[in-house]
C-alpha cells in the first residue's frame, strides 16, 4: 500500500496551497514568495491561470499604493476602489485605471464618473484627511471614497504607510479603514474603523507581528467641513491611542515576557561571578608565561 504522503497532489490542491502562501506573504515580500511558489508548483501556465485572483486579493487587502498619471499624489488599490472589469478608481483625480497585480503597475488612465451627490462630503473629508496623513505618516497614502444610496451618504477613508528595509532584514506596513453611513439631517452616526499593523523581521530568525483593532465611535454630523473635521479628529485620537498601546505592550514584553523565555540562573542555581572567572584566566596565563 502506497504511503499517504507519496500520493500526487492534484492541480486544484496545488493552487489552493499556492494561493494560501501568496495571501500570507509579509508586506514587501510578495515577489520573493511568488518566486518560491513558482518553484514549488513548477507549472507557470497553471499558476498564472489559477493564482491571479490571489494577487488581486492580496494587493487590495494590503491597500497597495499606486502612482497616478498626471498627479503628484498616489492612490490606493482597495475593495472600495474596484469598479469591475479590471478598473480601479482614484477619487482624488477622478480617473480610473487598469492595474497589473503581478507587476504592480497602473495603465490605461481615463476620466471616470463619480457620485456627484456625495462629492461635497467626500472632497471635504479628503482635504482634512490628507492633511492628517501628511502630518503623521512619513510615507502615508490615503484615498477617500463617497457614495449616496437611499438618501444616505457613505464615506470610507483608507490609510496605508509602509517601510521596507530588506537590507536590514525587516519590512512593515500600517493600514486603517474608517467608514460611516449617515443621513445629512441625522445629527450623528455610528463610525467604524479597523487598524492593522504587520511587521516581519527575519535576520537569523523569522518573527512576525500581526496586530489589529476594531474601533467604534459616534460621529457628530453637521455641515460637510465640520463633519470632516470631526471624522478626522476621531481617527487621530483612535490611531494615537492604538500606537501608544503598542509601544506600552512592547515595553511590557521587554520587561517581563521576553525575560521569562530564558532561564534566569544557570542549572547550578547560582549567578556566575565573571570577575572570578577573569582572575582565573589571568592566573592561568601568568602560570603559562612563567613556565615558558
Short mmCIF file of C-alpha atoms in Angstrom, two decimals:
data_model
loop_
_atom_site.label_atom_id
_atom_site.label_comp_id
_atom_site.label_asym_id
_atom_site.label_seq_id
_atom_site.Cartn_x
_atom_site.Cartn_y
_atom_site.Cartn_z
CA UNK A 1 0.00 0.00 0.00
CA UNK A 2 1.43 3.34 -1.01
CA UNK A 3 2.23 5.80 1.73
CA UNK A 4 -0.29 8.66 2.05
CA UNK A 5 2.39 11.28 1.53
CA UNK A 6 3.55 9.65 -1.69
CA UNK A 7 0.22 10.29 -3.39
CA UNK A 8 0.44 13.02 -6.07
CA UNK A 9 -1.14 16.40 -5.30
CA UNK A 10 -3.86 17.49 -7.68
CA UNK A 11 -3.59 20.76 -9.60
CA UNK A 12 -6.53 22.10 -7.61
CA UNK A 13 -4.76 21.39 -4.33
CA UNK A 14 -1.51 22.88 -5.63
CA UNK A 15 -3.34 26.12 -6.46
CA UNK A 16 -5.02 26.20 -3.06
CA UNK A 17 -1.67 25.84 -1.29
CA UNK A 18 -0.01 28.38 -3.60
CA UNK A 19 -2.81 30.88 -3.06
CA UNK A 20 -2.54 30.46 0.68
CA UNK A 21 1.19 31.21 0.57
CA UNK A 22 0.56 34.29 -1.57
CA UNK A 23 -2.21 35.66 0.67
CA UNK A 24 0.03 35.32 3.73
CA UNK A 25 3.09 36.95 2.18
CA UNK A 26 4.59 39.57 4.54
CA UNK A 27 4.46 43.20 3.35
CA UNK A 28 7.03 43.98 0.70
CA UNK A 29 7.86 40.33 0.10
CA UNK A 30 5.24 39.22 -2.43
CA UNK A 31 7.80 38.80 -5.22
CA UNK A 32 10.01 36.56 -3.07
CA UNK A 33 7.05 34.43 -2.02
CA UNK A 34 5.84 34.19 -5.61
CA UNK A 35 9.25 33.03 -6.83
CA UNK A 36 9.31 30.30 -4.18
CA UNK A 37 5.75 29.27 -5.01
CA UNK A 38 6.61 29.22 -8.69
CA UNK A 39 9.43 26.78 -7.99
CA UNK A 40 7.16 24.55 -5.90
CA UNK A 41 4.31 24.45 -8.42
CA UNK A 42 6.68 24.14 -11.39
CA UNK A 43 3.89 25.00 -13.84
CA UNK A 44 3.73 28.64 -14.93
CA UNK A 45 0.60 28.15 -17.02
CA UNK A 46 -1.29 26.61 -14.10
CA UNK A 47 -0.02 29.22 -11.66
CA UNK A 48 -0.89 32.16 -13.88
CA UNK A 49 -4.40 30.88 -14.59
CA UNK A 50 -5.25 29.86 -11.05
CA UNK A 51 -3.42 32.27 -8.76
CA UNK A 52 -4.24 35.58 -10.46
CA UNK A 53 -7.19 36.12 -8.10
CA UNK A 54 -4.86 35.71 -5.14
CA UNK A 55 -2.60 38.51 -6.37
CA UNK A 56 -5.60 40.81 -6.78
CA UNK A 57 -6.98 39.92 -3.35
CA UNK A 58 -3.55 40.40 -1.76
CA UNK A 59 -3.00 43.84 -3.29
CA UNK A 60 -6.47 45.03 -2.29
CA UNK A 61 -6.07 43.62 1.20
CA UNK A 62 -2.71 45.36 1.60
CA UNK A 63 -4.01 48.75 0.35
CA UNK A 64 -1.26 48.80 -2.26
CA UNK A 65 -0.27 52.36 -3.26
CA UNK A 66 -0.05 53.21 -6.95
CA UNK A 67 1.27 56.18 -8.92
CA UNK A 68 -1.41 58.18 -10.69
CA UNK A 69 -0.87 59.63 -14.13
CA UNK A 70 -0.90 63.44 -14.10
CA UNK A 71 -0.98 63.66 -10.29
CA UNK A 72 1.65 64.13 -7.60
CA UNK A 73 -0.48 62.13 -5.17
CA UNK A 74 -0.70 58.35 -5.11
CA UNK A 75 -3.92 56.43 -4.59
CA UNK A 76 -4.70 53.02 -3.07
CA UNK A 77 -5.83 49.77 -4.64
CA UNK A 78 -8.71 48.71 -2.37
CA UNK A 79 -12.05 46.92 -2.50
CA UNK A 80 -13.75 50.33 -2.39
CA UNK A 81 -11.80 51.46 -5.46
CA UNK A 82 -12.72 48.46 -7.60
CA UNK A 83 -15.06 49.34 -10.46
CA UNK A 84 -15.19 45.99 -12.24
CA UNK A 85 -13.63 44.87 -15.49
CA UNK A 86 -10.17 45.25 -14.01
CA UNK A 87 -10.59 49.01 -13.44
CA UNK A 88 -9.94 50.92 -10.21
CA UNK A 89 -10.91 54.43 -9.19
CA UNK A 90 -8.76 57.28 -7.97
CA UNK A 91 -11.39 59.60 -6.49
CA UNK A 92 -8.90 62.43 -6.00
CA UNK A 93 -8.02 62.83 -9.68
CA UNK A 94 -11.40 61.45 -10.85
CA UNK A 95 -9.68 58.89 -13.05
CA UNK A 96 -9.98 55.16 -13.44
CA UNK A 97 -7.17 52.81 -14.48
CA UNK A 98 -6.30 49.21 -15.21
CA UNK A 99 -3.98 47.60 -12.67
CA UNK A 100 -1.47 44.80 -13.25
CA UNK A 101 -1.50 42.98 -9.90
CA UNK A 102 1.66 40.99 -10.58
CA UNK A 103 3.80 43.84 -11.86
CA UNK A 104 2.05 46.39 -9.61
CA UNK A 105 1.67 48.88 -12.43
CA UNK A 106 -1.26 51.09 -13.44
CA UNK A 107 -2.11 51.91 -17.04
CA UNK A 108 -4.97 52.97 -19.31
CA UNK A 109 -5.87 56.03 -17.26
CA UNK A 110 -9.09 57.71 -18.31
CA UNK A 111 -11.71 60.06 -16.81
CA UNK A 112 -14.23 58.39 -14.53
CA UNK A 113 -17.71 59.27 -13.33
CA UNK A 114 -18.18 59.81 -9.60
CA UNK A 115 -21.20 60.10 -7.35
CA UNK A 116 -21.85 63.83 -7.52
CA UNK A 117 -24.42 63.61 -4.70
CA UNK A 118 -21.67 62.56 -2.30
CA UNK A 119 -18.84 64.63 -3.73
CA UNK A 120 -19.17 67.67 -1.44
CA UNK A 121 -18.94 65.40 1.62
CA UNK A 122 -16.18 63.28 0.13
CA UNK A 123 -13.96 66.15 -1.01
CA UNK A 124 -14.27 67.91 2.35
CA UNK A 125 -13.16 64.77 4.15
CA UNK A 126 -10.37 64.21 1.63
CA UNK A 127 -8.96 67.67 2.36
CA UNK A 128 -8.93 67.17 6.13
CA UNK A 129 -7.82 63.56 5.96
CA UNK A 130 -4.93 64.23 3.57
CA UNK A 131 -3.56 66.90 5.91
CA UNK A 132 -3.74 64.49 8.84
CA UNK A 133 -1.93 61.72 6.93
CA UNK A 134 0.84 64.02 5.73
CA UNK A 135 1.38 65.29 9.27
CA UNK A 136 1.51 61.90 10.99
CA UNK A 137 2.83 59.42 8.40
CA UNK A 138 6.25 59.66 6.76
CA UNK A 139 5.21 57.91 3.56
CA UNK A 140 1.47 57.75 4.09
CA UNK A 141 -1.06 57.47 1.26
CA UNK A 142 -4.80 57.88 1.66
CA UNK A 143 -7.88 57.53 -0.50
CA UNK A 144 -11.37 58.75 0.39
CA UNK A 145 -14.47 57.29 -1.27
CA UNK A 146 -18.06 58.51 -1.19
CA UNK A 147 -21.44 57.37 -2.41
CA UNK A 148 -25.13 58.04 -1.78
CA UNK A 149 -27.77 55.32 -1.58
CA UNK A 150 -31.40 55.73 -0.49
CA UNK A 151 -30.65 59.24 0.73
CA UNK A 152 -27.76 58.17 2.96
CA UNK A 153 -24.13 59.18 2.47
CA UNK A 154 -21.39 56.61 2.94
CA UNK A 155 -17.80 57.82 3.38
CA UNK A 156 -14.83 55.48 3.51
CA UNK A 157 -11.28 56.64 4.21
CA UNK A 158 -8.26 54.34 3.87
CA UNK A 159 -4.66 54.89 5.00
CA UNK A 160 -1.53 52.98 4.06
CA UNK A 161 2.04 53.56 5.17
CA UNK A 162 4.97 51.19 4.91
CA UNK A 163 8.69 50.94 5.35
CA UNK A 164 10.59 48.18 3.61
CA UNK A 165 14.14 47.54 4.85
CA UNK A 166 15.29 44.30 3.18
CA UNK A 167 18.96 45.21 3.74
CA UNK A 168 18.22 45.26 7.47
CA UNK A 169 16.02 42.17 7.24
CA UNK A 170 12.67 43.71 8.15
CA UNK A 171 9.54 45.12 6.49
CA UNK A 172 6.42 46.67 7.94
CA UNK A 173 3.05 48.14 6.96
CA UNK A 174 0.28 50.13 8.66
CA UNK A 175 -3.26 50.03 7.28
CA UNK A 176 -6.50 51.51 8.53
CA UNK A 177 -10.00 51.84 7.13
CA UNK A 178 -12.69 54.15 8.51
CA UNK A 179 -16.32 54.22 7.42
CA UNK A 180 -19.55 55.98 8.30
CA UNK A 181 -23.06 56.00 6.80
CA UNK A 182 -25.44 58.79 7.69
CA UNK A 183 -28.36 60.94 6.66
CA UNK A 184 -27.26 64.59 6.35
CA UNK A 185 -30.01 65.59 8.76
CA UNK A 186 -29.40 62.81 11.32
CA UNK A 187 -27.16 64.80 13.66
CA UNK A 188 -24.99 61.78 14.50
CA UNK A 189 -23.96 58.41 13.12
CA UNK A 190 -22.01 55.30 14.08
CA UNK A 191 -18.47 55.31 12.74
CA UNK A 192 -16.37 52.15 12.46
CA UNK A 193 -12.66 51.66 11.96
CA UNK A 194 -10.17 48.84 11.57
CA UNK A 195 -6.46 49.35 12.23
CA UNK A 196 -3.94 46.72 11.17
CA UNK A 197 -0.18 46.52 11.65
CA UNK A 198 2.13 43.85 10.24
CA UNK A 199 5.90 43.67 10.68
CA UNK A 200 8.27 40.90 9.57
CA UNK A 201 11.79 40.55 10.99
CA UNK A 202 13.92 37.80 9.51
CA UNK A 203 17.59 38.25 10.45
CA UNK A 204 18.82 34.98 11.97
CA UNK A 205 15.20 34.00 12.53
CA UNK A 206 11.63 34.56 11.40
CA UNK A 207 9.38 36.70 13.59
CA UNK A 208 6.14 38.41 12.60
CA UNK A 209 3.92 40.89 14.38
CA UNK A 210 0.31 40.86 13.18
CA UNK A 211 -1.93 43.16 15.18
CA UNK A 212 -5.36 44.68 14.59
CA UNK A 213 -8.01 46.64 16.43
CA UNK A 214 -11.64 47.41 15.67
CA UNK A 215 -12.88 50.85 16.70
CA UNK A 216 -16.42 52.16 17.08
CA UNK A 217 -17.17 55.84 17.65
CA UNK A 218 -20.10 58.23 17.38
CA UNK A 219 -19.64 60.93 14.75
CA UNK A 220 -21.37 64.30 15.05
CA UNK A 221 -22.91 65.19 11.67
CA UNK A 222 -23.48 68.81 10.64
CA UNK A 223 -22.01 70.65 7.65
CA UNK A 224 -19.61 68.98 5.22
CA UNK A 225 -16.48 70.65 6.59
CA UNK A 226 -17.46 70.35 10.25
CA UNK A 227 -18.25 66.67 9.77
CA UNK A 228 -14.92 66.13 8.01
CA UNK A 229 -13.06 67.77 10.89
CA UNK A 230 -14.94 65.68 13.47
CA UNK A 231 -14.29 62.49 11.47
CA UNK A 232 -10.56 63.21 11.24
CA UNK A 233 -10.34 64.12 14.93
CA UNK A 234 -11.82 60.76 15.93
CA UNK A 235 -9.37 58.94 13.66
CA UNK A 236 -6.41 60.88 15.04
CA UNK A 237 -7.34 60.06 18.64
CA UNK A 238 -8.04 56.38 17.96
CA UNK A 239 -4.85 55.80 15.97
CA UNK A 240 -2.77 57.71 18.53
CA UNK A 241 -4.19 55.58 21.35
CA UNK A 242 -3.50 52.39 19.40
CA UNK A 243 0.10 53.35 18.66
CA UNK A 244 0.68 54.25 22.33
CA UNK A 245 -0.83 50.91 23.39
CA UNK A 246 1.52 49.04 21.02
CA UNK A 247 4.52 50.87 22.47
CA UNK A 248 3.43 50.11 26.04
CA UNK A 249 2.89 46.48 25.14
CA UNK A 250 6.39 46.16 23.72
CA UNK A 251 7.86 47.70 26.84
CA UNK A 252 5.95 45.18 28.94
CA UNK A 253 7.16 42.34 26.72
CA UNK A 254 10.74 43.54 27.07
CA UNK A 255 10.47 43.78 30.87
CA UNK A 256 8.57 40.56 31.55
CA UNK A 257 7.54 38.25 28.70
CA UNK A 258 10.85 38.04 26.84
CA UNK A 259 12.82 37.58 30.06
CA UNK A 260 10.53 34.71 31.01
CA UNK A 261 11.52 32.89 27.84
CA UNK A 262 15.03 32.16 29.13
CA UNK A 263 16.48 30.78 32.37
CA UNK A 264 17.26 33.47 34.92
CA UNK A 265 20.05 31.38 36.51
CA UNK A 266 22.24 28.56 35.18
CA UNK A 267 21.44 24.95 36.17
CA UNK A 268 23.63 25.37 39.28
CA UNK A 269 21.05 27.91 40.54
CA UNK A 270 23.86 30.40 41.28
CA UNK A 271 25.00 33.50 39.46
CA UNK A 272 28.23 33.47 37.51
CA UNK A 273 31.00 35.56 39.04
CA UNK A 274 32.58 36.97 35.92
CA UNK A 275 35.31 38.79 37.89
CA UNK A 276 36.39 35.50 39.45
CA UNK A 277 36.47 33.81 36.05
CA UNK A 278 38.59 36.65 34.71
CA UNK A 279 41.04 36.33 37.62
CA UNK A 280 41.29 32.57 36.97
CA UNK A 281 42.06 33.28 33.33
CA UNK A 282 44.74 35.83 34.21
CA UNK A 283 46.28 33.41 36.71
CA UNK A 284 46.45 30.63 34.13
CA UNK A 285 48.05 32.95 31.59
CA UNK A 286 50.67 34.10 34.15
CA UNK A 287 51.42 30.50 35.07
CA UNK A 288 51.88 29.57 31.43
CA UNK A 289 54.17 32.57 30.94
CA UNK A 290 56.33 31.72 33.93
CA UNK A 291 56.54 28.10 32.76
CA UNK A 292 58.00 29.28 29.47
#
